[in-house]
PDB file of C-alpha atoms in Angstrom:
ATOM      1  CA  UNK A 762      42.860   3.638  34.251  1.00 51.00           C
ATOM      2  CA  UNK A 763      41.979   6.745  32.274  1.00 51.00           C
ATOM      3  CA  UNK A 764      42.145   4.933  28.903  1.00 51.00           C
ATOM      4  CA  UNK A 765      40.175   1.982  30.247  1.00 50.00           C
ATOM      5  CA  UNK A 766      37.449   4.226  31.642  1.00 52.00           C
ATOM      6  CA  UNK A 767      37.121   6.164  28.379  1.00 51.00           C
ATOM      7  CA  UNK A 768      36.234   3.087  26.309  1.00 53.00           C
ATOM      8  CA  UNK A 769      32.705   2.555  27.720  1.00 52.00           C
ATOM      9  CA  UNK A 770      32.096   6.285  27.326  1.00 50.00           C
ATOM     10  CA  UNK A 771      33.175   6.133  23.688  1.00 53.00           C
ATOM     11  CA  UNK A 772      30.917   3.143  23.103  1.00 52.00           C
ATOM     12  CA  UNK A 773      28.000   4.978  24.712  1.00 52.00           C
ATOM     13  CA  UNK A 774      28.565   7.982  22.426  1.00 55.00           C
ATOM     14  CA  UNK A 775      28.971   5.823  19.317  1.00 55.00           C
ATOM     15  CA  UNK A 776      25.430   4.414  19.648  1.00 56.00           C
ATOM     16  CA  UNK A 777      23.476   7.696  19.216  1.00 54.00           C
ATOM     17  CA  UNK A 778      25.810   8.772  16.421  1.00 48.00           C
ATOM     18  CA  UNK A 779      25.091   5.582  14.476  1.00 50.00           C
ATOM     19  CA  UNK A 780      21.355   6.108  14.933  1.00 50.00           C
ATOM     20  CA  UNK A 781      21.570   9.656  13.574  1.00 45.00           C
ATOM     21  CA  UNK A 782      23.673   8.538  10.607  1.00 41.00           C
ATOM     22  CA  UNK A 783      21.202   5.749   9.817  1.00 56.00           C
ATOM     23  CA  UNK A 784      18.247   8.134   9.926  1.00 39.00           C
ATOM     24  CA  UNK A 785      20.012  10.606   7.636  1.00 48.00           C
ATOM     25  CA  UNK A 786      20.862   7.820   5.197  1.00 48.00           C
ATOM     26  CA  UNK A 787      17.235   6.709   5.043  1.00 37.00           C
ATOM     27  CA  UNK A 788      16.067  10.292   4.473  1.00 46.00           C
ATOM     28  CA  UNK A 789      18.609  10.722   1.680  1.00 45.00           C
ATOM     29  CA  UNK A 790      17.426   7.540  -0.036  1.00 42.00           C
ATOM     30  CA  UNK A 791      13.782   8.611   0.192  1.00 34.00           C
ATOM     31  CA  UNK A 792      14.575  12.102  -1.116  1.00 41.00           C
ATOM     32  CA  UNK A 793      16.519  10.856  -4.122  1.00 39.00           C
ATOM     33  CA  UNK A 794      13.859   8.274  -4.884  1.00 39.00           C
ATOM     34  CA  UNK A 795      11.240  11.040  -5.104  1.00 36.00           C
ATOM     35  CA  UNK A 796      13.538  13.190  -7.246  1.00 34.00           C
ATOM     36  CA  UNK A 797      14.295  10.366  -9.665  1.00 37.00           C
ATOM     37  CA  UNK A 798      10.645   9.407  -9.967  1.00 38.00           C
ATOM     38  CA  UNK A 799       9.652  12.998 -10.751  1.00 40.00           C
ATOM     39  CA  UNK A 800      12.527  13.400 -13.186  1.00 39.00           C
ATOM     40  CA  UNK A 801      11.670  10.231 -14.998  1.00 42.00           C
ATOM     41  CA  UNK A 802       9.180  11.993 -17.277  1.00 45.00           C
ATOM     42  CA  UNK A 803       5.466  12.327 -17.495  1.00 49.00           C
ATOM     43  CA  UNK A 804       3.103   9.623 -16.449  1.00 50.00           C
ATOM     44  CA  UNK A 805       0.579   8.478 -19.010  1.00 58.00           C
ATOM     45  CA  UNK A 806      -2.886   9.934 -19.344  1.00 67.00           C
ATOM     46  CA  UNK A 807      -5.566   8.603 -17.072  1.00 71.00           C
ATOM     47  CA  UNK A 808      -7.439   5.469 -18.095  1.00 87.00           C
ATOM     48  CA  UNK A 809     -11.181   5.980 -18.435  1.00 92.00           C
ATOM     49  CA  UNK A 810     -14.074   3.516 -18.211  1.00 91.00           C
ATOM     50  CA  UNK A 811     -15.387   2.217 -21.520  1.00 91.00           C
ATOM     51  CA  UNK A 812     -19.020   3.084 -22.297  1.00 89.00           C
ATOM     52  CA  UNK A 813     -21.423   0.694 -23.982  1.00 86.00           C
ATOM     53  CA  UNK A 814     -21.223   1.032 -26.926  1.00 86.00           C
ATOM     54  CA  UNK A 815     -17.580   2.189 -26.961  1.00 87.00           C
ATOM     55  CA  UNK A 816     -16.856   5.767 -27.999  1.00 86.00           C
ATOM     56  CA  UNK A 817     -14.089   4.671 -30.356  1.00 93.00           C
ATOM     57  CA  UNK A 818     -10.522   3.424 -30.288  1.00 96.00           C
ATOM     58  CA  UNK A 819      -8.450   4.431 -27.268  1.00 96.00           C
ATOM     59  CA  UNK A 820      -5.000   5.588 -28.398  1.00 97.00           C
ATOM     60  CA  UNK A 821      -1.708   5.653 -26.473  1.00 96.00           C
ATOM     61  CA  UNK A 822      -1.072   8.918 -24.662  1.00 92.00           C
ATOM     62  CA  UNK A 823       1.679   9.955 -27.088  1.00 94.00           C
ATOM     63  CA  UNK A 824      -0.139   8.970 -30.270  1.00 97.00           C
ATOM     64  CA  UNK A 825      -0.511  12.594 -31.420  1.00 97.00           C
ATOM     65  CA  UNK A 826       3.028  13.696 -30.602  1.00 97.00           C
ATOM     66  CA  UNK A 827       4.145  13.405 -34.272  1.00 96.00           C
ATOM     67  CA  UNK A 828       1.112  15.399 -35.468  1.00 97.00           C
ATOM     68  CA  UNK A 829       1.770  19.116 -35.988  1.00 96.00           C
ATOM     69  CA  UNK A 830      -0.707  21.129 -33.890  1.00 97.00           C
ATOM     70  CA  UNK A 831      -3.191  23.446 -35.570  1.00 96.00           C
ATOM     71  CA  UNK A 832      -3.768  27.100 -34.760  1.00 97.00           C
ATOM     72  CA  UNK A 833      -6.067  27.421 -31.717  1.00 97.00           C
ATOM     73  CA  UNK A 834      -8.553  29.498 -33.712  1.00 97.00           C
ATOM     74  CA  UNK A 835      -8.926  26.648 -36.198  1.00 96.00           C
ATOM     75  CA  UNK A 836      -9.743  24.122 -33.469  1.00 98.00           C
ATOM     76  CA  UNK A 837     -13.498  23.608 -33.194  1.00 98.00           C
ATOM     77  CA  UNK A 838     -14.289  22.059 -29.850  1.00 98.00           C
ATOM     78  CA  UNK A 839     -17.363  21.070 -27.889  1.00 98.00           C
ATOM     79  CA  UNK A 840     -17.145  20.612 -24.120  1.00 98.00           C
ATOM     80  CA  UNK A 841     -19.244  17.892 -22.493  1.00 97.00           C
ATOM     81  CA  UNK A 842     -19.845  17.339 -18.807  1.00 96.00           C
ATOM     82  CA  UNK A 843     -19.436  13.736 -17.666  1.00 95.00           C
ATOM     83  CA  UNK A 844     -18.150  14.282 -14.143  1.00 94.00           C
ATOM     84  CA  UNK A 845     -21.224  15.477 -12.284  1.00 90.00           C
ATOM     85  CA  UNK A 846     -19.927  18.916 -11.325  1.00 89.00           C
ATOM     86  CA  UNK A 847     -22.578  21.434 -12.280  1.00 89.00           C
ATOM     87  CA  UNK A 848     -21.456  24.123 -14.709  1.00 91.00           C
ATOM     88  CA  UNK A 849     -17.952  22.743 -15.196  1.00 94.00           C
ATOM     89  CA  UNK A 850     -18.319  22.272 -18.947  1.00 96.00           C
ATOM     90  CA  UNK A 851     -19.377  25.904 -19.350  1.00 96.00           C
ATOM     91  CA  UNK A 852     -16.463  27.082 -17.229  1.00 96.00           C
ATOM     92  CA  UNK A 853     -13.939  25.071 -19.232  1.00 97.00           C
ATOM     93  CA  UNK A 854     -15.502  26.312 -22.482  1.00 98.00           C
ATOM     94  CA  UNK A 855     -15.086  29.927 -21.374  1.00 98.00           C
ATOM     95  CA  UNK A 856     -11.441  29.338 -20.509  1.00 98.00           C
ATOM     96  CA  UNK A 857     -10.821  27.695 -23.877  1.00 98.00           C
ATOM     97  CA  UNK A 858     -12.332  30.725 -25.614  1.00 98.00           C
ATOM     98  CA  UNK A 859      -9.960  32.956 -23.684  1.00 97.00           C
ATOM     99  CA  UNK A 860      -7.086  30.840 -25.032  1.00 97.00           C
ATOM    100  CA  UNK A 861      -8.279  31.391 -28.598  1.00 97.00           C
ATOM    101  CA  UNK A 862     -10.098  28.120 -29.301  1.00 98.00           C
ATOM    102  CA  UNK A 863     -13.318  28.042 -31.324  1.00 98.00           C
ATOM    103  CA  UNK A 864     -15.876  26.616 -28.895  1.00 98.00           C
ATOM    104  CA  UNK A 865     -18.996  25.204 -30.543  1.00 95.00           C
ATOM    105  CA  UNK A 866     -21.066  24.670 -27.435  1.00 95.00           C
ATOM    106  CA  UNK A 867     -21.414  22.680 -24.247  1.00 97.00           C
ATOM    107  CA  UNK A 868     -23.695  19.977 -22.916  1.00 96.00           C
ATOM    108  CA  UNK A 869     -23.953  16.704 -21.061  1.00 96.00           C
ATOM    109  CA  UNK A 870     -22.068  13.715 -22.404  1.00 96.00           C
ATOM    110  CA  UNK A 871     -24.569  11.286 -23.968  1.00 95.00           C
ATOM    111  CA  UNK A 872     -22.087   8.434 -23.568  1.00 95.00           C
ATOM    112  CA  UNK A 873     -22.051   8.908 -19.799  1.00 95.00           C
ATOM    113  CA  UNK A 874     -25.611   9.961 -18.882  1.00 94.00           C
ATOM    114  CA  UNK A 875     -24.961   9.092 -15.243  1.00 94.00           C
ATOM    115  CA  UNK A 876     -22.010  11.511 -15.206  1.00 93.00           C
ATOM    116  CA  UNK A 877     -19.674   8.756 -14.082  1.00 93.00           C
ATOM    117  CA  UNK A 878     -16.654   9.213 -16.329  1.00 95.00           C
ATOM    118  CA  UNK A 879     -14.222   8.334 -13.556  1.00 95.00           C
ATOM    119  CA  UNK A 880     -10.995   9.764 -14.920  1.00 96.00           C
ATOM    120  CA  UNK A 881      -9.547  13.142 -15.903  1.00 96.00           C
ATOM    121  CA  UNK A 882     -11.427  13.265 -19.183  1.00 96.00           C
ATOM    122  CA  UNK A 883     -11.289  12.393 -22.867  1.00 97.00           C
ATOM    123  CA  UNK A 884     -10.467  14.049 -26.187  1.00 98.00           C
ATOM    124  CA  UNK A 885     -12.625  12.469 -28.911  1.00 98.00           C
ATOM    125  CA  UNK A 886     -11.856  13.153 -32.550  1.00 98.00           C
ATOM    126  CA  UNK A 887     -11.806  11.642 -36.020  1.00 98.00           C
ATOM    127  CA  UNK A 888      -9.005  11.260 -38.534  1.00 96.00           C
ATOM    128  CA  UNK A 889      -9.613  14.791 -39.836  1.00 97.00           C
ATOM    129  CA  UNK A 890      -9.307  16.248 -36.342  1.00 98.00           C
ATOM    130  CA  UNK A 891      -5.901  14.915 -35.363  1.00 98.00           C
ATOM    131  CA  UNK A 892      -4.168  18.296 -35.731  1.00 97.00           C
ATOM    132  CA  UNK A 893      -6.883  19.966 -33.650  1.00 98.00           C
ATOM    133  CA  UNK A 894      -6.637  17.293 -30.969  1.00 98.00           C
ATOM    134  CA  UNK A 895      -2.850  17.648 -31.009  1.00 98.00           C
ATOM    135  CA  UNK A 896      -3.265  21.319 -30.074  1.00 98.00           C
ATOM    136  CA  UNK A 897      -5.632  20.432 -27.246  1.00 98.00           C
ATOM    137  CA  UNK A 898      -3.101  17.991 -25.790  1.00 98.00           C
ATOM    138  CA  UNK A 899      -0.941  21.026 -25.025  1.00 98.00           C
ATOM    139  CA  UNK A 900      -3.502  22.296 -22.519  1.00 98.00           C
ATOM    140  CA  UNK A 901      -5.014  18.915 -21.526  1.00 97.00           C
ATOM    141  CA  UNK A 902      -2.113  16.447 -21.623  1.00 97.00           C
ATOM    142  CA  UNK A 903      -3.807  14.128 -19.124  1.00 96.00           C
ATOM    143  CA  UNK A 904      -6.921  13.531 -21.220  1.00 97.00           C
ATOM    144  CA  UNK A 905      -7.405  10.098 -22.739  1.00 97.00           C
ATOM    145  CA  UNK A 906      -7.292  10.078 -26.552  1.00 98.00           C
ATOM    146  CA  UNK A 907     -10.232   8.441 -28.329  1.00 98.00           C
ATOM    147  CA  UNK A 908     -10.455   8.299 -32.115  1.00 98.00           C
ATOM    148  CA  UNK A 909     -13.987   7.762 -33.384  1.00 96.00           C
ATOM    149  CA  UNK A 910     -15.614   7.634 -36.794  1.00 94.00           C
ATOM    150  CA  UNK A 911     -16.604  11.285 -37.214  1.00 96.00           C
ATOM    151  CA  UNK A 912     -15.815  12.834 -40.587  1.00 96.00           C
ATOM    152  CA  UNK A 913     -15.293  16.459 -39.550  1.00 97.00           C
ATOM    153  CA  UNK A 914     -12.332  18.028 -37.769  1.00 97.00           C
ATOM    154  CA  UNK A 915     -14.204  18.869 -34.573  1.00 98.00           C
ATOM    155  CA  UNK A 916     -13.104  17.614 -31.174  1.00 98.00           C
ATOM    156  CA  UNK A 917     -15.220  16.737 -28.154  1.00 98.00           C
ATOM    157  CA  UNK A 918     -13.796  17.270 -24.684  1.00 98.00           C
ATOM    158  CA  UNK A 919     -15.506  15.103 -22.099  1.00 97.00           C
ATOM    159  CA  UNK A 920     -14.814  16.375 -18.581  1.00 97.00           C
ATOM    160  CA  UNK A 921     -14.520  13.544 -16.062  1.00 96.00           C
ATOM    161  CA  UNK A 922     -14.746  13.278 -12.289  1.00 95.00           C
ATOM    162  CA  UNK A 923     -10.986  13.769 -11.880  1.00 95.00           C
ATOM    163  CA  UNK A 924     -10.706  16.884 -14.024  1.00 94.00           C
ATOM    164  CA  UNK A 925     -10.256  19.438 -11.243  1.00 89.00           C
ATOM    165  CA  UNK A 926      -9.173  22.963 -12.181  1.00 89.00           C
ATOM    166  CA  UNK A 927      -8.263  23.855 -15.755  1.00 94.00           C
ATOM    167  CA  UNK A 928      -4.897  25.566 -15.451  1.00 93.00           C
ATOM    168  CA  UNK A 929      -2.613  25.175 -18.502  1.00 96.00           C
ATOM    169  CA  UNK A 930       1.106  25.474 -17.838  1.00 96.00           C
ATOM    170  CA  UNK A 931       3.228  28.425 -18.873  1.00 97.00           C
ATOM    171  CA  UNK A 932       4.799  26.274 -21.594  1.00 97.00           C
ATOM    172  CA  UNK A 933       1.361  25.421 -22.977  1.00 98.00           C
ATOM    173  CA  UNK A 934       0.329  29.083 -23.084  1.00 97.00           C
ATOM    174  CA  UNK A 935       3.584  30.078 -24.775  1.00 97.00           C
ATOM    175  CA  UNK A 936       3.118  27.326 -27.356  1.00 98.00           C
ATOM    176  CA  UNK A 937      -0.404  28.565 -28.109  1.00 98.00           C
ATOM    177  CA  UNK A 938       0.936  32.093 -28.527  1.00 97.00           C
ATOM    178  CA  UNK A 939       3.467  30.865 -31.079  1.00 97.00           C
ATOM    179  CA  UNK A 940       0.780  28.923 -32.938  1.00 96.00           C
ATOM    180  CA  UNK A 941      -1.500  31.961 -32.996  1.00 93.00           C
ATOM    181  CA  UNK A 942       1.157  34.160 -34.576  1.00 84.00           C
ATOM    182  CA  UNK A 943       2.713  32.358 -37.565  1.00 63.00           C
ATOM    183  CA  UNK A 944       6.470  32.642 -37.641  1.00 54.00           C
ATOM    184  CA  UNK A 945       8.612  33.604 -40.579  1.00 34.00           C
ATOM    185  CA  UNK A 946       6.874  35.585 -43.291  1.00 33.00           C
ATOM    186  CA  UNK A 947       7.763  37.182 -46.576  1.00 34.00           C
ATOM    187  CA  UNK A 948      11.417  37.834 -47.366  1.00 41.00           C
ATOM    188  CA  UNK A 949      10.483  41.285 -48.682  1.00 40.00           C
ATOM    189  CA  UNK A 950      10.858  40.434 -52.372  1.00 45.00           C
ATOM    190  CA  UNK A 951       7.147  40.965 -53.011  1.00 43.00           C
ATOM    191  CA  UNK A 952       7.378  44.485 -51.592  1.00 42.00           C
ATOM    192  CA  UNK A 953       9.992  45.432 -54.180  1.00 46.00           C
ATOM    193  CA  UNK A 954       7.498  45.053 -57.031  1.00 52.00           C
ATOM    194  CA  UNK A 955       3.957  46.384 -56.484  1.00 52.00           C
ATOM    195  CA  UNK A 956       2.701  44.045 -59.200  1.00 57.00           C
ATOM    196  CA  UNK A 957       4.266  40.943 -57.701  1.00 47.00           C
ATOM    197  CA  UNK A 958       1.993  38.159 -56.523  1.00 48.00           C
ATOM    198  CA  UNK A 959       1.284  37.897 -52.836  1.00 49.00           C
ATOM    199  CA  UNK A 960       3.525  35.535 -50.955  1.00 47.00           C
ATOM    200  CA  UNK A 961       2.024  32.242 -49.825  1.00 46.00           C
ATOM    201  CA  UNK A 962       0.726  32.324 -46.255  1.00 49.00           C
ATOM    202  CA  UNK A 963       3.221  31.121 -43.715  1.00 55.00           C
ATOM    203  CA  UNK A 964       2.314  28.060 -41.684  1.00 62.00           C
ATOM    204  CA  UNK A 965       2.401  28.486 -37.910  1.00 75.00           C
ATOM    205  CA  UNK A 966       5.507  27.225 -36.201  1.00 85.00           C
ATOM    206  CA  UNK A 967       6.083  26.302 -32.586  1.00 93.00           C
ATOM    207  CA  UNK A 968       9.190  25.473 -30.614  1.00 95.00           C
ATOM    208  CA  UNK A 969       9.298  21.659 -30.243  1.00 96.00           C
ATOM    209  CA  UNK A 970      10.831  22.033 -26.787  1.00 96.00           C
ATOM    210  CA  UNK A 971       7.804  24.053 -25.671  1.00 95.00           C
ATOM    211  CA  UNK A 972       5.483  21.376 -27.014  1.00 96.00           C
ATOM    212  CA  UNK A 973       7.384  18.650 -25.190  1.00 97.00           C
ATOM    213  CA  UNK A 974       7.419  20.635 -21.955  1.00 97.00           C
ATOM    214  CA  UNK A 975       3.692  21.351 -22.181  1.00 97.00           C
ATOM    215  CA  UNK A 976       2.917  17.649 -22.471  1.00 96.00           C
ATOM    216  CA  UNK A 977       5.479  16.528 -19.903  1.00 95.00           C
ATOM    217  CA  UNK A 978       3.283  16.530 -16.802  1.00 93.00           C
ATOM    218  CA  UNK A 979       2.407  14.086 -14.056  1.00 92.00           C
ATOM    219  CA  UNK A 980      -1.184  12.968 -14.500  1.00 86.00           C
TER     220      UNK A 980
END
């Protein structure tokens, strides 16, 4: 009788246990799905509306990855407001100056006079400005890349409606620091002879892992 009576009790207990196990399994699946999605790498830069006439050729988000970034002080940039938030271009320009960039002014984006650039923003540059734009992708990895027909090395930043706060990552700031202070230097041979020619200036170097980390964000 005791064994027979215990079976319904065991069945009654087994039901809630199975429910709890099922709930935990679902939570585990959801958690790992989120982890794997976040670990899968950066999402591409935001897609922006095309003005009429077009600003230029839209490039893939990683198009400038092979291009060595320039020193921040050599990057001439103009910040344009296309998102409708008053004063945002001036604020971004001030922050870029603090990071060592050469800001050449601000204004409203003539390509989007209605301030309806509905995306994060754009980096517009010509063939001569690829290195400068490559540096800017460290601090604005979510900006759409647009190559236009300009002949100089200047870059325009167009701030869109989805720009939000400008807050470069620690990796981006560290990369800029490395670019600002060229690595390496003379081996000391020139110092041994006062009449020796000056050593050639050392090109700035930056840790590739820092560059990759700075650009590896979810847009």
